[in-house]
PDB file of C-alpha atoms in Angstrom:
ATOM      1  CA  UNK A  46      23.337 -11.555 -15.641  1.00  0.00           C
ATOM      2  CA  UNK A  47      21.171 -14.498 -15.582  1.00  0.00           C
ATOM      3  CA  UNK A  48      17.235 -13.877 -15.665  1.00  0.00           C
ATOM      4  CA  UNK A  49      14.429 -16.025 -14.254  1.00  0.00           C
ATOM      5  CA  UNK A  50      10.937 -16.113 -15.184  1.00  0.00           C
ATOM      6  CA  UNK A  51       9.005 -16.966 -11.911  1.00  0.00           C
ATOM      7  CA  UNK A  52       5.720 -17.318 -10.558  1.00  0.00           C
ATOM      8  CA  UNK A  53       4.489 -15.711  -7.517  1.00  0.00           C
ATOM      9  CA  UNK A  54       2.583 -18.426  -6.200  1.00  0.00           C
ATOM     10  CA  UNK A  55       5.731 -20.849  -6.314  1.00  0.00           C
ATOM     11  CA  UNK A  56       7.448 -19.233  -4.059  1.00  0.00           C
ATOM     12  CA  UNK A  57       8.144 -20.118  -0.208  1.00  0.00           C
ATOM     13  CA  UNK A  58       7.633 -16.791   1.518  1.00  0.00           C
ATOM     14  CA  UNK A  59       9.893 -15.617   4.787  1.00  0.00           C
ATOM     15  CA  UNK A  60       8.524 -13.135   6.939  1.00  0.00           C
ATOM     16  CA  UNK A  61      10.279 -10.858   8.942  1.00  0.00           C
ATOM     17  CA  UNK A  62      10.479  -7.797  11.153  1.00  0.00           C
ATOM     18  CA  UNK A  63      12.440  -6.012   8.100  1.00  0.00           C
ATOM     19  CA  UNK A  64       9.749  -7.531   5.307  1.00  0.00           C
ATOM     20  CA  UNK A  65       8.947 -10.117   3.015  1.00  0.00           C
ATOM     21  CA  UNK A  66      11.823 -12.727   1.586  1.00  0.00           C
ATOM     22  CA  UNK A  67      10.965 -14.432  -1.400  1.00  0.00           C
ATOM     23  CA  UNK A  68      12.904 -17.894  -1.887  1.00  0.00           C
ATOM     24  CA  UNK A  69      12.532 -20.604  -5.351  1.00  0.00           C
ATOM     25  CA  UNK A  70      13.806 -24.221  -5.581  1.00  0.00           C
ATOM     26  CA  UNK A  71      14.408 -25.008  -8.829  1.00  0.00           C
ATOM     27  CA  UNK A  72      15.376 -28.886  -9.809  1.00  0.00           C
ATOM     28  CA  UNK A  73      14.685 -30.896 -12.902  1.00  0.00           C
ATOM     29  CA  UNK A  74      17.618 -32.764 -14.901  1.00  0.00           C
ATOM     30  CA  UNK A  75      19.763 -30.468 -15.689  1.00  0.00           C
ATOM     31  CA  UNK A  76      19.710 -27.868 -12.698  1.00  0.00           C
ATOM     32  CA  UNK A  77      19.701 -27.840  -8.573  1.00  0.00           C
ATOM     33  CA  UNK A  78      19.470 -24.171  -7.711  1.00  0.00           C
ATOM     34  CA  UNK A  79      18.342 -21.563  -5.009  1.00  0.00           C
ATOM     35  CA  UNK A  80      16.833 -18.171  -5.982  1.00  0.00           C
ATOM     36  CA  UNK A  81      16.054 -15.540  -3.833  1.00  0.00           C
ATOM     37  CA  UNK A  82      15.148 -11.928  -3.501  1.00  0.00           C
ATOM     38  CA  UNK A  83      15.716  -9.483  -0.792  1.00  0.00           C
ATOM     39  CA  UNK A  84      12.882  -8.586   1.534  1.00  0.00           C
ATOM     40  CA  UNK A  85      10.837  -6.339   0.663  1.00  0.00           C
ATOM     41  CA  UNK A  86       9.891  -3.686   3.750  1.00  0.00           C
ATOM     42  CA  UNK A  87       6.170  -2.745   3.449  1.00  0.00           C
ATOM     43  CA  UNK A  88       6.609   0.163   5.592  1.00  0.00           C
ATOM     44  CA  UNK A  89       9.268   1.711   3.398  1.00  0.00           C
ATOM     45  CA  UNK A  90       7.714   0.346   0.001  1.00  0.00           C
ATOM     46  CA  UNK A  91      11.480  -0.865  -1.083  1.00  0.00           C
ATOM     47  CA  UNK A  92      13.617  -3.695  -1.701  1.00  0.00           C
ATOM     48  CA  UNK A  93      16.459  -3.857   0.572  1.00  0.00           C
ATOM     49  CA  UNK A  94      19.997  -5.388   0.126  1.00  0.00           C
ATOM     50  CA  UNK A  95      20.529  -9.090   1.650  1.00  0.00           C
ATOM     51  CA  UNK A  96      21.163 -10.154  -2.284  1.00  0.00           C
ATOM     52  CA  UNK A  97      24.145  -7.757  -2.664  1.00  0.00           C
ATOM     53  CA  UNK A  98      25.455  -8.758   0.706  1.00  0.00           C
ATOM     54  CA  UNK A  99      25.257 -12.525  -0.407  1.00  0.00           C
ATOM     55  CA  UNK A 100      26.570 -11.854  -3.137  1.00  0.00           C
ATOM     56  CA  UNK A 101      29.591  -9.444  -1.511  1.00  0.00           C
ATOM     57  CA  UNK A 102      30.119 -11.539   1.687  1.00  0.00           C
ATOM     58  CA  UNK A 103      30.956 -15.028  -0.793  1.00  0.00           C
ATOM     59  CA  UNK A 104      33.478 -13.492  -2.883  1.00  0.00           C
ATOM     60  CA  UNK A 105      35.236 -11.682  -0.169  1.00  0.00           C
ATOM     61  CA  UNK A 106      35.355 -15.055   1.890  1.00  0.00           C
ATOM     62  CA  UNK A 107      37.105 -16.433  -1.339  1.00  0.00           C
ATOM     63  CA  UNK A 108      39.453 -14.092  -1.369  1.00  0.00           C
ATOM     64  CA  UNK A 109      40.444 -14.704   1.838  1.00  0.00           C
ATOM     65  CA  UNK A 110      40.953 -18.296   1.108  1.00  0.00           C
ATOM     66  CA  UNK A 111      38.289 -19.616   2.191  1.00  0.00           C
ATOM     67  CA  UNK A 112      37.290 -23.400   0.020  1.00  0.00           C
ATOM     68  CA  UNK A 113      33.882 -23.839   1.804  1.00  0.00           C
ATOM     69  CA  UNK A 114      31.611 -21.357   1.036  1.00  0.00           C
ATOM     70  CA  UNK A 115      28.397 -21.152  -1.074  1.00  0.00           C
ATOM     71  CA  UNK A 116      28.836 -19.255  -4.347  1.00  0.00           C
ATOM     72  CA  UNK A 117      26.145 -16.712  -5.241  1.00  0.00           C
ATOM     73  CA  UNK A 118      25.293 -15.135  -8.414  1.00  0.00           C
ATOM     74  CA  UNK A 119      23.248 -12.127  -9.628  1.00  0.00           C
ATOM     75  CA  UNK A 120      19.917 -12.595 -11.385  1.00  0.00           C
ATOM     76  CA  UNK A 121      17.452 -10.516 -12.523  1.00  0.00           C
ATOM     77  CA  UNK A 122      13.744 -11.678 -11.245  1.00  0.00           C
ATOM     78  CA  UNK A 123      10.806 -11.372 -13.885  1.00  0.00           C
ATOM     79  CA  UNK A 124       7.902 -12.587 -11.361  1.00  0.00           C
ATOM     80  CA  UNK A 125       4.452 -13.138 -12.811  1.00  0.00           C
ATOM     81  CA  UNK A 126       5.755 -11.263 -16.241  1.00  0.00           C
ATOM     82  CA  UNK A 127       4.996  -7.696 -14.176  1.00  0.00           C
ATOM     83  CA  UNK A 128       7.995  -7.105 -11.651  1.00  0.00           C
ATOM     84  CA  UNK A 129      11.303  -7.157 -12.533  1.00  0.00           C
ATOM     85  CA  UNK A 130      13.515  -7.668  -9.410  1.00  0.00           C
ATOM     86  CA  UNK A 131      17.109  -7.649  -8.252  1.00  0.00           C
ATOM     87  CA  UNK A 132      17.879 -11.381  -6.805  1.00  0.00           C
ATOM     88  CA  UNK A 133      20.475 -14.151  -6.402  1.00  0.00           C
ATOM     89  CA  UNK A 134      20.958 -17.566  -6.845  1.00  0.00           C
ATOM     90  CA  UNK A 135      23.464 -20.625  -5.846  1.00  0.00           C
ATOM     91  CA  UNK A 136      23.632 -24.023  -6.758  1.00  0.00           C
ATOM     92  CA  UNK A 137      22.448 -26.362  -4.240  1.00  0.00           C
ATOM     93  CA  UNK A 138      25.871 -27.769  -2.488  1.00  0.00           C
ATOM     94  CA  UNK A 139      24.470 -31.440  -1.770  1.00  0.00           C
ATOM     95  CA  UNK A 140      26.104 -34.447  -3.906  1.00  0.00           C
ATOM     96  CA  UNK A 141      24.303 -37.656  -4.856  1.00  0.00           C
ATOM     97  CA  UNK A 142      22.407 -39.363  -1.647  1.00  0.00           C
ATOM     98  CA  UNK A 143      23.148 -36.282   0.276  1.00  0.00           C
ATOM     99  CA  UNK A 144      20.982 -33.836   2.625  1.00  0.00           C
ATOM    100  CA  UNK A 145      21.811 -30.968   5.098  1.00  0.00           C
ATOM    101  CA  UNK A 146      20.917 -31.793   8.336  1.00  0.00           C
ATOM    102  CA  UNK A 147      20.628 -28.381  10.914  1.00  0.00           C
ATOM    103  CA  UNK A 148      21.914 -28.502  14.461  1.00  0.00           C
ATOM    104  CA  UNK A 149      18.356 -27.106  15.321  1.00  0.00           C
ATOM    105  CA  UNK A 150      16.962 -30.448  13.580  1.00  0.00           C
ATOM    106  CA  UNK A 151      19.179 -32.595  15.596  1.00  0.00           C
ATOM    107  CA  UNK A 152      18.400 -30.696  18.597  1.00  0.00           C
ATOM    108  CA  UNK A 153      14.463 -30.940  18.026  1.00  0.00           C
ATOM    109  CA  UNK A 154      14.733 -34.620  17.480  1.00  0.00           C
ATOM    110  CA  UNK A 155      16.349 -34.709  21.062  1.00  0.00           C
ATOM    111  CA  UNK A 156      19.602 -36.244  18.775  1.00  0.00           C
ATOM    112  CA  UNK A 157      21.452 -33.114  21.077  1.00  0.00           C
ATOM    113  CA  UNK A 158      19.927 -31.193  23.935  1.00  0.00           C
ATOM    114  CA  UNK A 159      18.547 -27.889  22.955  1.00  0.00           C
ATOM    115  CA  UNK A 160      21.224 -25.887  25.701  1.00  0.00           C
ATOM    116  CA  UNK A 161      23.828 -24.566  24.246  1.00  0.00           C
ATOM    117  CA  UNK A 162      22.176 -20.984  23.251  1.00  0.00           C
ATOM    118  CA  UNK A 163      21.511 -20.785  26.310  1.00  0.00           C
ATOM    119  CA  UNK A 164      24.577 -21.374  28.798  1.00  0.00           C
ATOM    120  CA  UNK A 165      26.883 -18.964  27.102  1.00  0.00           C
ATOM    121  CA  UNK A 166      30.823 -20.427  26.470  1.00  0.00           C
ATOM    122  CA  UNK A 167      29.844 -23.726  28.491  1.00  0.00           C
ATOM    123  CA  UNK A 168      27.319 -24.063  26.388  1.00  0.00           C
ATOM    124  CA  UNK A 169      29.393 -23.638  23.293  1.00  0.00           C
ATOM    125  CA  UNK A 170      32.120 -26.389  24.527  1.00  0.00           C
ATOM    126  CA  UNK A 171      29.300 -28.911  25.220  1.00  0.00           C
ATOM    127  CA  UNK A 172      27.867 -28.644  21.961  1.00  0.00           C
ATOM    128  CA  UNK A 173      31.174 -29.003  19.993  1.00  0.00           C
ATOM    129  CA  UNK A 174      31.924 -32.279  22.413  1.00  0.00           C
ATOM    130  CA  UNK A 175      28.281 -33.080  21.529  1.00  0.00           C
ATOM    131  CA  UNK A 176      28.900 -33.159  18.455  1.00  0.00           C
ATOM    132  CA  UNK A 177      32.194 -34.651  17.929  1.00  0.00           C
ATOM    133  CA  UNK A 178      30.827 -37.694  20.806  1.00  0.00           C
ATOM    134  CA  UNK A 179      27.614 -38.678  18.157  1.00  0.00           C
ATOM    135  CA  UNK A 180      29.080 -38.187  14.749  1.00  0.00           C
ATOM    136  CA  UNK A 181      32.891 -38.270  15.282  1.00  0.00           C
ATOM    137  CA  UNK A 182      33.271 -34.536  13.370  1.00  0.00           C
ATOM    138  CA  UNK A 183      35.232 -32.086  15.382  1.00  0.00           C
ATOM    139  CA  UNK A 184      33.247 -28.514  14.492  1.00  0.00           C
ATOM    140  CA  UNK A 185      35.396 -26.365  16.517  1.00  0.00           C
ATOM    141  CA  UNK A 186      37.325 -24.830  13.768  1.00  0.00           C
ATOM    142  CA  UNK A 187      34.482 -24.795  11.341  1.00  0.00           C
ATOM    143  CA  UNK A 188      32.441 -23.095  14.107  1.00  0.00           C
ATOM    144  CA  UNK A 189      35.102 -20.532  15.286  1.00  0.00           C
ATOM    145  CA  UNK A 190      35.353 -19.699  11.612  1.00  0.00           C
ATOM    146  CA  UNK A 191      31.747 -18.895  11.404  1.00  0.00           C
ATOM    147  CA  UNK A 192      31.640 -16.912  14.225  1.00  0.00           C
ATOM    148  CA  UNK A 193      34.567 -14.350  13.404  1.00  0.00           C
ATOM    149  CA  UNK A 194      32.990 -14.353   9.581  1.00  0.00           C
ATOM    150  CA  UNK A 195      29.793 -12.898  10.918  1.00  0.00           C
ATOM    151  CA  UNK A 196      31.979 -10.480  13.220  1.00  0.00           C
ATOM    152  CA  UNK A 197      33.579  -9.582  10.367  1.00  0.00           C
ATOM    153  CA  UNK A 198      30.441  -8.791   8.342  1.00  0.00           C
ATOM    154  CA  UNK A 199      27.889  -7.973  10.999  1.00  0.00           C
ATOM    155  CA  UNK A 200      25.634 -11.156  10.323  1.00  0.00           C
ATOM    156  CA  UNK A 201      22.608 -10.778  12.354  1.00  0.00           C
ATOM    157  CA  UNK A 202      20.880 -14.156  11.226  1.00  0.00           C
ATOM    158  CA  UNK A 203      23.045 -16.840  12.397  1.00  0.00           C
ATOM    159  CA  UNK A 204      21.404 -19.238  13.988  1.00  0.00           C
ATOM    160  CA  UNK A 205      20.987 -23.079  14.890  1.00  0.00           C
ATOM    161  CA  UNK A 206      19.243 -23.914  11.054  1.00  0.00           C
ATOM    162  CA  UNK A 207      21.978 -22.689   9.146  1.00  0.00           C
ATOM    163  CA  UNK A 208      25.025 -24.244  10.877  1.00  0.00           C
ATOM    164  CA  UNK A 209      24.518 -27.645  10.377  1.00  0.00           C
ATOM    165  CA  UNK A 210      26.260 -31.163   8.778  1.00  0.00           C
ATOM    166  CA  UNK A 211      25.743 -33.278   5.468  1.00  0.00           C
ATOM    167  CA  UNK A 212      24.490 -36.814   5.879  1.00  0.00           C
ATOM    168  CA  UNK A 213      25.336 -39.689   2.884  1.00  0.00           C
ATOM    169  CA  UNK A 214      22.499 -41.836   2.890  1.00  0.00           C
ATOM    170  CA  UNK A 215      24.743 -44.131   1.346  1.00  0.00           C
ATOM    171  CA  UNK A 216      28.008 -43.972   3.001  1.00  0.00           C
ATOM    172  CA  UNK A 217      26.548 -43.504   6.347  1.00  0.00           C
ATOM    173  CA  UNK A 218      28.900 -40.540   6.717  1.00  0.00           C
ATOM    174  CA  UNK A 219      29.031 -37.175   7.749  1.00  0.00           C
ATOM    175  CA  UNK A 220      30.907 -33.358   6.272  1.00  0.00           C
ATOM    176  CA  UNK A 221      30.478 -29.896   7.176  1.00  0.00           C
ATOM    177  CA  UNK A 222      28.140 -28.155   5.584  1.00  0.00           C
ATOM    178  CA  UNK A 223      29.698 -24.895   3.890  1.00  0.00           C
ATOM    179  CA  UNK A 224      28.908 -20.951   4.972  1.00  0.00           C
ATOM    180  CA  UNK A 225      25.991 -20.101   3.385  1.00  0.00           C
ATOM    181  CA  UNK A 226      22.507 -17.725   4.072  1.00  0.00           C
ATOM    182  CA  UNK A 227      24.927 -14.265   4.822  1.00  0.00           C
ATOM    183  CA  UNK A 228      22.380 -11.847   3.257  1.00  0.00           C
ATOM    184  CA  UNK A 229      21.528 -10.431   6.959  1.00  0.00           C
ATOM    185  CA  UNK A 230      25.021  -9.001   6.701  1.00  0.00           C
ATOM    186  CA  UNK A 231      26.663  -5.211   5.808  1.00  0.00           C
ATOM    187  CA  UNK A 232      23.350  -3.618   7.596  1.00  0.00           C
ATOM    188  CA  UNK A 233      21.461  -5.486   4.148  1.00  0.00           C
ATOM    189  CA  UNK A 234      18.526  -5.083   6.489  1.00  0.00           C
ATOM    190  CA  UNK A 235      18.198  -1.111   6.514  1.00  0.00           C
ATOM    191  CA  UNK A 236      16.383   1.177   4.354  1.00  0.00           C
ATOM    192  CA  UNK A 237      19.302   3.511   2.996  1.00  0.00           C
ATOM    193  CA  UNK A 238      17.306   6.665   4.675  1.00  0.00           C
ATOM    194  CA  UNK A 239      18.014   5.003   7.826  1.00  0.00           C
ATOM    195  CA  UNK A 240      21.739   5.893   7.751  1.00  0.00           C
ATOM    196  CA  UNK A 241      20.900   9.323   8.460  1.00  0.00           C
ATOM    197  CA  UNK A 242      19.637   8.864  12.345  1.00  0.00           C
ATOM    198  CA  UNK A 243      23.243   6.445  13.107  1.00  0.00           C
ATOM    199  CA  UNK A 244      25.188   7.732  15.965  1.00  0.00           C
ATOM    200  CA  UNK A 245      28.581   8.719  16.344  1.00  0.00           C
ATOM    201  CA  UNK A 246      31.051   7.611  18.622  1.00  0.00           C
ATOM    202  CA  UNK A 247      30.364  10.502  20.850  1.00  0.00           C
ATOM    203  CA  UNK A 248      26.630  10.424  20.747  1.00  0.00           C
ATOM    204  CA  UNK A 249      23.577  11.039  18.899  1.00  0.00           C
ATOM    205  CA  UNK A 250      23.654  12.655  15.322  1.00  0.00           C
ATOM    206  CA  UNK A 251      23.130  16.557  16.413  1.00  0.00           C
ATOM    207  CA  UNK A 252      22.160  18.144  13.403  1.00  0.00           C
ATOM    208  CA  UNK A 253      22.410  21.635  14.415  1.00  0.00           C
ATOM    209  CA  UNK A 254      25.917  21.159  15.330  1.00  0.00           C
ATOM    210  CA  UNK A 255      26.479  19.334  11.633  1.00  0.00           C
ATOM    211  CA  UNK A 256      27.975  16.628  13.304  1.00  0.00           C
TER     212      UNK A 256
END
């Protein structure tokens, strides 16, 4: 397993309802890479699991054929040379003259019309037509895809910033950008004591009954 000596004070910090998400760019010469931890739920005083789902939710898309997904890796996290943590990392999945553009970027900068959440399957049509109108991409399949992966894997973060396209500077051209950010997935986001108060299919948990 690949290890990382970090700082604390480098590190972009996501905040939550579940906890604290600690993220790392790394890029000099040699290396383009994401590192990140799960959150870390205050009220619990634990790590949770969106690295192991990341980490599960890749491979199995892989196995199932899929060509573009992110690959993630485990790490181990030695932050400030006191904490070891559990992590993961991916290289970053832009070529030469290339950056990720976000449908919720291109929706801010009124380049589409921030609608579609809102207007259900008509509002899902229109921004696929959007879409393929402006940057002559069809997104349906890559889109549909998306959608039945986090079905699949109970992904509870998908949203506008991480579906999104790859600009060339260069070429003036445009490619989808692959599935990547699944760590909200395979309940990552509960404390494992939680489990105990899930419901059946006929009701609460009734623990008199032992069932």
């Amino acid at each position: 397993m690949r290890e990382f000596r970090l700082k604390l004070s480098d590190a972009v910090t996501s905040n939550s309802s579940d906890g604290q998400l600690l993220k790392w760019h790394i890029k000099n010469n040699r290396e383009d890479i994401f590192i990140k931890t799960s959150s870390f739920n205050e009220f619990n005083n634990c790590w949770l699991y969106e690295s192991y789902s990341e980490l599960i939710v890749c491979r199995l898309l892989k196995e199932l054929g899929s060509t573009n997904v992110v690959m993630y890796y485990p790490c181990k996290i030695f932050l400030d040379n006191n904490m070891v943590i559990f992590g993961c990392y991916s290289n970053s999945f832009l070529h030469k003259d290339e950056k990720y553009i976000s449908i919720a970027h291109l929706c801010k900068v009124n380049e589409l019309i921030d609608k579609y959440t809102f207007d259900g399957y008509n509002g899902y049509i229109a921004l696929i037509n959007d879409i393929q109108s402006k940057y002559k991409i069809n997104i349906a399949e890559w889109l549909n895809e998306h959608i039945e992966i986090d079905y699949i894997t109970l992904n509870q973060d998908r949203h506008l910033g991480n579906l999104g396209m790859i600009y060339n500077t260069k070429t003036k051209q445009f490619r989808l950008a692959p599935v990547f950010d699944n760590g909200n997935s395979l309940f990552s986001t509960m404390d494992i004591s939680e489990f105990e108060y899930a419901y059946s299919f006929d009701g609460p948990y009734d623990e008199a009954a032992g069932h």
